[in-house]
GROMACS .gro file of C-alpha atoms in nm:
model
  433
    1MET     CA    1  -2.308   3.664  18.285
    2LYS     CA    2  -2.203   3.345  18.392
    3ILE     CA    3  -2.300   3.190  18.059
    4THR     CA    4  -2.115   3.406  17.871
    5LYS     CA    5  -1.802   3.355  18.069
    6ALA     CA    6  -1.826   2.989  18.025
    7PHE     CA    7  -1.843   2.997  17.654
    8LEU     CA    8  -1.539   3.249  17.643
    9PRO     CA    9  -1.297   2.989  17.720
   10LEU     CA   10  -1.510   2.753  17.413
   11GLY     CA   11  -1.510   3.030  17.198
   12LEU     CA   12  -1.114   3.119  17.224
   13ALA     CA   13  -1.049   2.709  17.147
   14ALA     CA   14  -1.287   2.685  16.872
   15ALA     CA   15  -1.073   2.986  16.682
   16VAL     CA   16  -0.736   2.853  16.732
   17THR     CA   17  -0.877   2.464  16.679
   18VAL     CA   18  -0.960   2.675  16.320
   19SER     CA   19  -0.594   2.874  16.301
   20VAL     CA   20  -0.446   2.541  16.344
   21VAL     CA   21  -0.639   2.375  16.029
   22LEU     CA   22  -0.564   2.664  15.808
   23SER     CA   23  -0.196   2.673  15.859
   24ALA     CA   24  -0.178   2.287  15.866
   25MET     CA   25  -0.340   2.316  15.498
   26ILE     CA   26  -0.108   2.502  15.391
   27TRP     CA   27   0.193   2.402  15.543
   28THR     CA   28   0.108   2.057  15.343
   29ASN     CA   29  -0.044   2.172  15.003
   30PRO     CA   30   0.162   2.484  14.963
   31ALA     CA   31   0.146   2.493  14.593
   32GLN     CA   32  -0.204   2.500  14.575
   33TYR     CA   33  -0.178   2.816  14.829
   34GLU     CA   34   0.078   2.997  14.592
   35ARG     CA   35  -0.185   2.898  14.293
   36ASN     CA   36  -0.470   3.066  14.455
   37ARG     CA   37  -0.256   3.402  14.562
   38GLN     CA   38  -0.127   3.409  14.213
   39ARG     CA   39  -0.432   3.389  14.075
   40SER     CA   40  -0.533   3.660  14.250
   41SER     CA   41  -0.236   3.881  14.210
   42ASN     CA   42  -0.337   3.869  13.851
   43THR     CA   43  -0.654   3.943  13.858
   44PRO     CA   44  -0.643   4.295  13.630
   45THR     CA   45  -0.678   4.642  13.795
   46THR     CA   46  -0.720   4.991  13.686
   47GLU     CA   47  -0.437   5.057  13.932
   48LEU     CA   48  -0.204   4.741  13.767
   49SER     CA   49   0.139   4.940  13.671
   50THR     CA   50   0.014   5.263  13.661
   51ARG     CA   51   0.213   5.578  13.726
   52PRO     CA   52   0.094   5.939  13.775
   53GLN     CA   53   0.027   6.166  13.525
   54LYS     CA   54   0.316   6.399  13.675
   55ASP     CA   55   0.555   6.109  13.602
   56VAL     CA   56   0.432   6.012  13.251
   57TYR     CA   57   0.455   6.428  13.163
   58LEU     CA   58   0.844   6.461  13.254
   59PRO     CA   59   1.065   6.597  13.035
   60THR     CA   60   1.249   6.336  12.822
   61GLN     CA   61   1.641   6.491  12.775
   62VAL     CA   62   1.852   6.748  12.982
   63VAL     CA   63   2.136   6.943  12.852
   64TYR     CA   64   2.344   7.112  13.083
   65SER     CA   65   2.581   7.433  12.964
   66ASP     CA   66   2.872   7.464  13.198
   67ALA     CA   67   3.021   7.810  13.299
   68ASN     CA   68   3.264   7.833  12.986
   69GLY     CA   69   2.913   7.753  12.746
   70ASN     CA   70   3.061   7.357  12.709
   71GLN     CA   71   2.722   7.181  12.671
   72GLU     CA   72   2.678   6.806  12.789
   73LEU     CA   73   2.355   6.548  12.712
   74LEU     CA   74   2.287   6.429  13.067
   75ASN     CA   75   2.192   6.062  13.185
   76ASN     CA   76   2.177   5.865  13.501
   77ARG     CA   77   2.163   5.503  13.453
   78LYS     CA   78   2.132   5.401  13.801
   79VAL     CA   79   1.801   5.663  13.883
   80ASN     CA   80   1.552   5.856  13.697
   81LEU     CA   81   1.756   6.208  13.630
   82THR     CA   82   1.445   6.409  13.546
   83THR     CA   83   1.242   6.298  13.857
   84GLU     CA   84   1.518   6.383  14.051
   85LEU     CA   85   1.525   6.742  13.887
   86ARG     CA   86   1.160   6.733  13.948
   87GLU     CA   87   1.147   6.650  14.290
   88ALA     CA   88   1.427   6.943  14.352
   89LEU     CA   89   1.235   7.206  14.140
   90SER     CA   90   0.876   7.098  14.322
   91LYS     CA   91   1.025   7.283  14.607
   92TRP     CA   92   1.086   7.609  14.409
   93GLU     CA   93   0.812   7.840  14.400
   94PHE     CA   94   0.709   8.046  14.098
   95SER     CA   95   0.480   8.309  14.105
   96ARG     CA   96   0.412   8.498  13.745
   97VAL     CA   97   0.472   8.414  13.356
   98ASN     CA   98   0.588   8.726  13.096
   99LYS     CA   99   0.648   8.708  12.756
  100VAL     CA  100   1.036   8.793  12.647
  101ASN     CA  101   1.008   8.994  12.299
  102ILE     CA  102   1.261   8.818  12.057
  103SER     CA  103   1.362   8.948  11.747
  104SER     CA  104   1.578   8.639  11.579
  105LYS     CA  105   1.667   8.299  11.608
  106ARG     CA  106   1.981   8.414  11.708
  107GLU     CA  107   1.874   8.560  12.012
  108TYR     CA  108   1.657   8.262  12.062
  109MET     CA  109   1.992   8.054  12.034
  110THR     CA  110   2.145   8.256  12.354
  111TYR     CA  111   1.860   8.079  12.548
  112LEU     CA  112   1.934   7.733  12.451
  113THR     CA  113   2.296   7.771  12.499
  114ARG     CA  114   2.283   8.020  12.813
  115LYS     CA  115   2.642   7.954  13.034
  116SER     CA  116   2.593   7.765  13.403
  117SER     CA  117   2.227   7.670  13.317
  118LEU     CA  118   2.029   7.377  13.283
  119MET     CA  119   1.784   7.263  13.021
  120LEU     CA  120   1.486   6.992  13.070
  121SER     CA  121   1.332   6.963  12.713
  122TYR     CA  122   1.058   6.724  12.586
  123ALA     CA  123   0.950   6.551  12.283
  124SER     CA  124   0.699   6.771  12.179
  125PRO     CA  125   0.495   7.033  12.309
  126ILE     CA  126   0.277   7.059  12.662
  127ASN     CA  127   0.150   7.398  12.841
  128VAL     CA  128   0.139   7.588  13.152
  129LYS     CA  129  -0.112   7.364  13.293
  130MET     CA  130   0.048   7.049  13.268
  131PHE     CA  131   0.380   7.202  13.378
  132ASN     CA  132   0.227   7.293  13.692
  133THR     CA  133   0.050   6.918  13.741
  134VAL     CA  134   0.450   6.804  13.647
  135PHE     CA  135   0.615   7.002  13.949
  136ASN     CA  136   0.337   7.083  14.212
  137SER     CA  137   0.306   7.507  14.073
  138SER     CA  138   0.065   7.748  14.036
  139LEU     CA  139   0.113   7.935  13.747
  140ASN     CA  140  -0.133   8.165  13.552
  141SER     CA  141  -0.114   8.113  13.192
  142HIS     CA  142  -0.257   7.806  13.197
  143ALA     CA  143  -0.291   7.780  12.787
  144THR     CA  144   0.097   7.912  12.715
  145ARG     CA  145   0.298   7.623  12.511
  146PHE     CA  146   0.631   7.517  12.519
  147SER     CA  147   0.907   7.262  12.511
  148ARG     CA  148   1.184   7.345  12.714
  149ILE     CA  149   1.233   7.456  13.064
  150VAL     CA  150   1.598   7.628  13.146
  151VAL     CA  151   1.715   7.695  13.524
  152PRO     CA  152   2.000   7.918  13.520
  153LEU     CA  153   2.229   7.767  13.816
  154ASN     CA  154   2.367   8.130  13.879
  155ASP     CA  155   2.030   8.340  13.898
  156ASN     CA  156   1.759   8.249  14.169
  157HIS     CA  157   1.460   8.475  14.020
  158HIS     CA  158   1.381   8.342  13.727
  159ILE     CA  159   1.336   8.036  13.487
  160TYR     CA  160   1.269   8.052  13.172
  161LEU     CA  161   0.997   7.844  12.929
  162LEU     CA  162   1.091   7.790  12.532
  163ASP     CA  163   0.876   7.671  12.210
  164ASP     CA  164   1.158   7.637  11.890
  165LYS     CA  165   0.836   7.672  11.681
  166ASP     CA  166   0.767   8.034  11.707
  167GLN     CA  167   1.101   8.123  11.922
  168ASP     CA  168   0.894   8.216  12.209
  169VAL     CA  169   1.043   8.253  12.539
  170TYR     CA  170   0.837   8.326  12.841
  171GLN     CA  171   0.990   8.435  13.192
  172VAL     CA  172   0.905   8.308  13.462
  173ALA     CA  173   0.925   8.474  13.819
  174VAL     CA  174   1.106   8.260  14.117
  175LYS     CA  175   0.984   8.372  14.470
  176THR     CA  176   1.179   8.070  14.654
  177ALA     CA  177   1.459   7.868  14.497
  178ASN     CA  178   1.697   7.684  14.665
  179ALA     CA  179   1.973   7.557  14.343
  180SER     CA  180   2.221   7.367  14.586
  181ALA     CA  181   1.992   7.054  14.550
  182ILE     CA  182   2.032   7.076  14.186
  183ARG     CA  183   2.385   7.126  14.199
  184LYS     CA  184   2.435   6.806  14.395
  185ILE     CA  185   2.239   6.580  14.158
  186MET     CA  186   2.519   6.747  13.899
  187LYS     CA  187   2.779   6.577  14.107
  188GLU     CA  188   2.673   6.242  14.088
  189ASN     CA  189   2.803   5.960  13.847
  190LEU     CA  190   2.613   6.107  13.539
  191PHE     CA  191   2.657   5.921  13.164
  192ARG     CA  192   2.766   6.267  12.963
  193ILE     CA  193   2.774   6.329  12.558
  194ASN     CA  194   2.941   6.640  12.454
  195VAL     CA  195   2.684   6.831  12.219
  196LYS     CA  196   2.631   7.182  12.068
  197MET     CA  197   2.262   7.311  12.073
  198GLN     CA  198   2.212   7.426  11.687
  199TRP     CA  199   1.918   7.470  11.426
  200LEU     CA  200   1.820   7.142  11.244
  201SER     CA  201   1.519   7.266  10.994
  202ASP     CA  202   1.274   7.468  11.220
  203SER     CA  203   1.357   7.281  11.571
  204ALA     CA  204   1.671   7.270  11.796
  205THR     CA  205   1.905   7.007  11.827
  206ALA     CA  206   2.174   6.878  12.065
  207TYR     CA  207   2.392   6.792  11.788
  208VAL     CA  208   2.651   6.515  11.918
  209LYS     CA  209   2.990   6.653  11.863
  210SER     CA  210   3.174   6.304  11.809
  211GLY     CA  211   3.136   5.967  11.818
  212VAL     CA  212   2.996   5.854  12.154
  213ALA     CA  213   2.923   5.490  12.311
  214VAL     CA  214   2.605   5.378  12.390
  215PRO     CA  215   2.548   5.068  12.585
  216SER     CA  216   2.297   4.775  12.441
  217TYR     CA  217   2.048   4.610  12.666
  218SER     CA  218   1.880   4.280  12.652
  219TYR     CA  219   1.521   4.292  12.858
  220LEU     CA  220   1.246   3.954  12.961
  221VAL     CA  221   0.926   4.080  12.802
  222ASN     CA  222   0.580   4.004  12.834
  223GLN     CA  223   0.275   3.954  12.600
  224GLN     CA  224  -0.026   4.039  12.799
  225SER     CA  225  -0.329   3.797  12.713
  226THR     CA  226  -0.648   3.876  12.453
  227ASP     CA  227  -0.829   3.844  12.785
  228TYR     CA  228  -0.688   4.111  12.932
  229PHE     CA  229  -0.728   4.344  12.704
  230THR     CA  230  -1.119   4.230  12.625
  231THR     CA  231  -1.223   4.241  12.980
  232ARG     CA  232  -1.065   4.593  13.027
  233LEU     CA  233  -1.192   4.767  12.729
  234LEU     CA  234  -1.484   4.573  12.624
  235ASN     CA  235  -1.700   4.415  12.927
  236LYS     CA  236  -1.527   4.658  13.135
  237GLY     CA  237  -1.706   4.493  13.434
  238GLU     CA  238  -2.034   4.440  13.284
  239SER     CA  239  -2.183   4.133  13.153
  240THR     CA  240  -2.126   4.197  12.794
  241ASN     CA  241  -2.124   3.922  12.565
  242VAL     CA  242  -1.820   3.954  12.323
  243SER     CA  243  -1.819   3.806  12.000
  244ALA     CA  244  -1.496   3.711  11.784
  245LYS     CA  245  -1.433   3.707  11.420
  246LYS     CA  246  -1.042   3.537  11.335
  247ASN     CA  247  -0.921   3.645  11.012
  248LYS     CA  248  -0.592   3.527  10.827
  249ASP     CA  249  -0.400   3.806  10.993
  250ASN     CA  250  -0.567   3.917  11.308
  251THR     CA  251  -0.876   3.874  11.529
  252ILE     CA  252  -1.155   4.111  11.585
  253TYR     CA  253  -1.340   4.126  11.908
  254SER     CA  254  -1.660   4.326  11.902
  255ASP     CA  255  -1.930   4.399  12.194
  256GLY     CA  256  -2.161   4.406  11.927
  257ALA     CA  257  -2.289   4.778  11.999
  258SER     CA  258  -2.005   5.040  11.988
  259ARG     CA  259  -1.633   4.898  12.084
  260GLN     CA  260  -1.420   4.668  11.903
  261LEU     CA  261  -1.077   4.521  11.968
  262THR     CA  262  -0.887   4.414  11.663
  263VAL     CA  263  -0.550   4.193  11.777
  264TYR     CA  264  -0.252   4.195  11.530
  265ASN     CA  265  -0.107   3.888  11.687
  266LYS     CA  266   0.216   3.817  11.456
  267GLN     CA  267   0.291   4.151  11.518
  268GLY     CA  268   0.239   4.223  11.870
  269THR     CA  269   0.010   4.510  11.843
  270ALA     CA  270  -0.364   4.566  11.905
  271LEU     CA  271  -0.649   4.863  11.764
  272PHE     CA  272  -0.912   4.930  12.041
  273GLU     CA  273  -1.192   5.139  11.846
  274ASP     CA  274  -1.471   5.322  12.080
  275TYR     CA  275  -1.749   5.497  11.897
  276SER     CA  276  -1.984   5.585  12.153
  277ALA     CA  277  -1.749   5.924  12.276
  278LEU     CA  278  -1.976   6.197  12.387
  279GLN     CA  279  -1.730   6.464  12.308
  280SER     CA  280  -1.667   6.527  11.951
  281SER     CA  281  -1.355   6.758  11.982
  282LEU     CA  282  -1.085   6.785  12.299
  283SER     CA  283  -0.852   7.117  12.362
  284PHE     CA  284  -0.474   7.055  12.384
  285SER     CA  285  -0.513   7.055  12.757
  286GLN     CA  286  -0.801   6.814  12.716
  287ALA     CA  287  -0.652   6.593  12.499
  288LEU     CA  288  -0.333   6.553  12.731
  289LYS     CA  289  -0.545   6.435  13.041
  290ALA     CA  290  -0.791   6.208  12.839
  291SER     CA  291  -0.490   6.044  12.671
  292TYR     CA  292  -0.342   5.983  13.008
  293SER     CA  293  -0.684   5.811  13.122
  294ALA     CA  294  -0.685   5.569  12.824
  295VAL     CA  295  -0.346   5.462  12.866
  296LYS     CA  296  -0.459   5.361  13.239
  297THR     CA  297  -0.819   5.241  13.101
  298ILE     CA  298  -0.578   4.992  12.834
  299GLY     CA  299  -0.379   4.828  13.132
  300ILE     CA  300  -0.020   4.880  12.945
  301PRO     CA  301   0.245   4.904  13.206
  302MET     CA  302   0.373   5.273  13.288
  303GLU     CA  303   0.661   5.225  13.476
  304ASN     CA  304   0.892   5.340  13.177
  305LEU     CA  305   0.614   5.555  12.960
  306ARG     CA  306   0.659   5.868  12.852
  307TYR     CA  307   0.497   6.140  12.680
  308TYR     CA  308   0.610   6.227  12.318
  309GLY     CA  309   0.400   6.385  12.093
  310TYR     CA  310   0.100   6.556  12.004
  311SER     CA  311  -0.094   6.620  11.652
  312SER     CA  312  -0.334   6.903  11.683
  313ALA     CA  313  -0.481   6.743  11.299
  314ASN     CA  314  -0.652   6.470  11.482
  315SER     CA  315  -0.607   6.542  11.884
  316THR     CA  316  -0.313   6.225  11.860
  317VAL     CA  317  -0.089   6.177  12.125
  318THR     CA  318   0.213   5.933  12.130
  319TYR     CA  319   0.353   5.768  12.436
  320ARG     CA  320   0.722   5.602  12.394
  321SER     CA  321   0.910   5.368  12.625
  322PHE     CA  322   1.230   5.487  12.719
  323VAL     CA  323   1.543   5.279  12.870
  324GLU     CA  324   1.847   5.446  12.989
  325GLY     CA  325   1.686   5.753  12.869
  326PHE     CA  326   1.648   5.691  12.576
  327PRO     CA  327   1.341   5.641  12.347
  328ILE     CA  328   1.237   5.302  12.232
  329PHE     CA  329   1.100   5.323  11.894
  330ASN     CA  330   1.009   4.998  11.703
  331GLN     CA  331   0.824   4.864  12.001
  332SER     CA  332   0.549   4.933  11.761
  333ASN     CA  333   0.504   5.137  11.434
  334TYR     CA  334   0.390   5.411  11.664
  335GLY     CA  335   0.582   5.354  11.999
  336ALA     CA  336   0.413   5.167  12.302
  337ALA     CA  337   0.073   5.342  12.254
  338ARG     CA  338  -0.129   5.602  12.046
  339ILE     CA  339  -0.414   5.755  12.145
  340GLN     CA  340  -0.624   5.910  11.888
  341MET     CA  341  -0.928   6.144  11.950
  342LEU     CA  342  -1.084   6.226  11.631
  343SER     CA  343  -1.339   6.490  11.554
  344GLN     CA  344  -1.654   6.250  11.452
  345GLY     CA  345  -1.593   6.158  11.879
  346VAL     CA  346  -1.444   5.857  11.771
  347ARG     CA  347  -1.162   5.699  11.985
  348ARG     CA  348  -0.872   5.485  11.874
  349TYR     CA  349  -0.632   5.329  12.081
  350ASN     CA  350  -0.333   5.191  11.895
  351PHE     CA  351  -0.112   4.992  12.158
  352SER     CA  352   0.146   4.720  12.188
  353LEU     CA  353   0.066   4.378  12.344
  354TYR     CA  354   0.476   4.390  12.453
  355SER     CA  355   0.609   4.525  12.737
  356LEU     CA  356   0.956   4.485  12.926
  357GLN     CA  357   1.000   4.324  13.291
  358VAL     CA  358   1.331   4.291  13.353
  359PRO     CA  359   1.688   4.338  13.222
  360VAL     CA  360   1.869   4.005  13.181
  361PRO     CA  361   2.230   3.933  13.141
  362THR     CA  362   2.361   4.030  12.760
  363ASP     CA  363   2.740   3.940  12.596
  364LYS     CA  364   2.660   4.232  12.345
  365LYS     CA  365   2.896   4.564  12.390
  366SER     CA  366   2.799   4.932  12.327
  367VAL     CA  367   2.753   5.020  12.015
  368THR     CA  368   2.979   5.350  11.925
  369LEU     CA  369   2.740   5.570  11.704
  370PRO     CA  370   2.876   5.849  11.444
  371GLY     CA  371   2.826   6.229  11.563
  372THR     CA  372   2.539   6.443  11.429
  373GLN     CA  373   2.681   6.590  11.176
  374ALA     CA  374   2.825   6.273  11.064
  375VAL     CA  375   2.495   6.136  11.032
  376ILE     CA  376   2.328   6.405  10.815
  377ASP     CA  377   2.657   6.427  10.600
  378GLN     CA  378   2.618   6.028  10.521
  379LEU     CA  379   2.250   6.080  10.478
  380THR     CA  380   2.300   6.408  10.193
  381ALA     CA  381   2.586   6.201  10.022
  382ALA     CA  382   2.334   5.928   9.973
  383GLY     CA  383   2.093   6.173   9.813
  384TYR     CA  384   1.838   6.274  10.140
  385HIS     CA  385   1.768   6.584  10.169
  386LYS     CA  386   1.800   6.789  10.474
  387SER     CA  387   1.531   6.987  10.466
  388LYS     CA  388   1.319   6.700  10.498
  389ILE     CA  389   1.507   6.565  10.837
  390SER     CA  390   1.310   6.734  11.112
  391SER     CA  391   1.473   6.539  11.376
  392LEU     CA  392   1.762   6.318  11.513
  393GLN     CA  393   1.728   6.136  11.795
  394ILE     CA  394   1.944   5.835  11.973
  395GLY     CA  395   1.726   5.559  12.082
  396TYR     CA  396   1.654   5.160  12.078
  397GLN     CA  397   1.590   4.960  11.812
  398TRP     CA  398   1.334   4.673  11.974
  399LEU     CA  399   1.486   4.339  11.835
  400THR     CA  400   1.346   3.986  11.899
  401SER     CA  401   1.600   3.747  12.049
  402SER     CA  402   1.769   3.470  11.795
  403SER     CA  403   1.781   3.249  12.102
  404SER     CA  404   1.460   3.306  12.271
  405ASP     CA  405   1.102   3.480  12.163
  406LYS     CA  406   1.099   3.611  12.572
  407VAL     CA  407   1.400   3.801  12.533
  408VAL     CA  408   1.419   4.175  12.338
  409ASN     CA  409   1.747   4.298  12.274
  410LEU     CA  410   1.771   4.681  12.273
  411THR     CA  411   2.054   4.844  12.002
  412PRO     CA  412   2.126   5.184  12.005
  413THR     CA  413   2.110   5.333  11.701
  414TRP     CA  414   2.061   5.714  11.553
  415TYR     CA  415   1.678   5.744  11.461
  416VAL     CA  416   1.575   5.991  11.175
  417HIS     CA  417   1.227   6.161  11.114
  418TYR     CA  418   1.230   6.228  10.779
  419ASN     CA  419   0.999   6.317  10.550
  420GLY     CA  420   0.718   6.251  10.805
  421SER     CA  421   0.830   5.923  10.945
  422TRP     CA  422   1.096   5.742  11.132
  423LYS     CA  423   1.380   5.529  11.036
  424THR     CA  424   1.684   5.417  11.126
  425TYR     CA  425   1.970   5.601  10.958
  426THR     CA  426   2.104   5.239  10.844
  427GLN     CA  427   1.779   5.177  10.684
  428LEU     CA  428   1.778   5.493  10.502
  429LEU     CA  429   2.121   5.451  10.408
  430LYS     CA  430   2.052   5.105  10.240
  431GLN     CA  431   1.742   5.249  10.113
  432GLN     CA  432   1.962   5.466   9.846
  433GLN     CA  433   2.190   5.116   9.791
   0.00000   0.00000   0.00000
């Protein structure tokens, strides 16, 4: 006991001495400490910039119909509007889903234009199972697909799930609801665009009634290193030998077995191919879940990422980055990421090497865009067929700044899905000149 008591002061003195020495080293050489700390923080991890599935699968558009039937496209430039609405609706309790008999497009449109309601829309259908994930619910009918959620503000007993393709309407019974939180959100300083829901081909579209001024933005961009992606996709923490083959337009990295990464530096994109997938085909629910997991595996920033499309032909899911409520279309040819899960068990991930960091001051003014009908009239006058226009969407065009390759300018414009591909309406008009 006496020996222990004798050593206590000595041990304490030694600990203090070590602490002082370490502190002195940091004080006298802070640069080295910062480099070590920075090196540690840059270590790739699976959790880097990830977002939960319920955030990536949020609705992408909000339309409000007032008591007189006037409709507005809503956005909030300070906070994420759909996140706020999700938090409010997640406190509601839903009980069951019943299909409503709809006899015509006209009757279906009455749900899209219901007075005193809020409509949350997806760019592409999801199913009830994903709805449960996003809105913390436990509805049955997991396989039921829809692309719109209509929330009556004067009826606390029902909400409605709508799908444009077959004009399907599903009534969801509400056991517990409180619309006051939603009404409070509606009173915030929102960016409002006057619209009217109308049919365009086989889909309903929020027609912008007249010209609208949409702000331009500039952002610092980050290009992730090739080593970062080869480590995540080819090595995966294993002692795998990765070979590299440089070609004129790309560099191909391979693990020598079943995985290959092709990097296109000029375009700032990459293609990852994995031929070792065990599951050859996926259901819709499995595709949504697997593609989200794939995006996490790639390691691209997910802060502004949203689900934007699904193709059943080859089980392909597309994700786009969003800024101030509007999608970025030409971050690459396919958006931010496109996850293909082919029937042969092949997985293909197309993704951009670039990501937005922080906004920077810009002298660029807002751009005044024409209304939806004016855009359609210009295109048809130029010789395009309205029947081949499947969608019109205000979005941001990704343009590299002439002053710095570290800055990208986001310019608002109309994007037209014509004959199967997205192009700006000005590009289409120039092609006909």
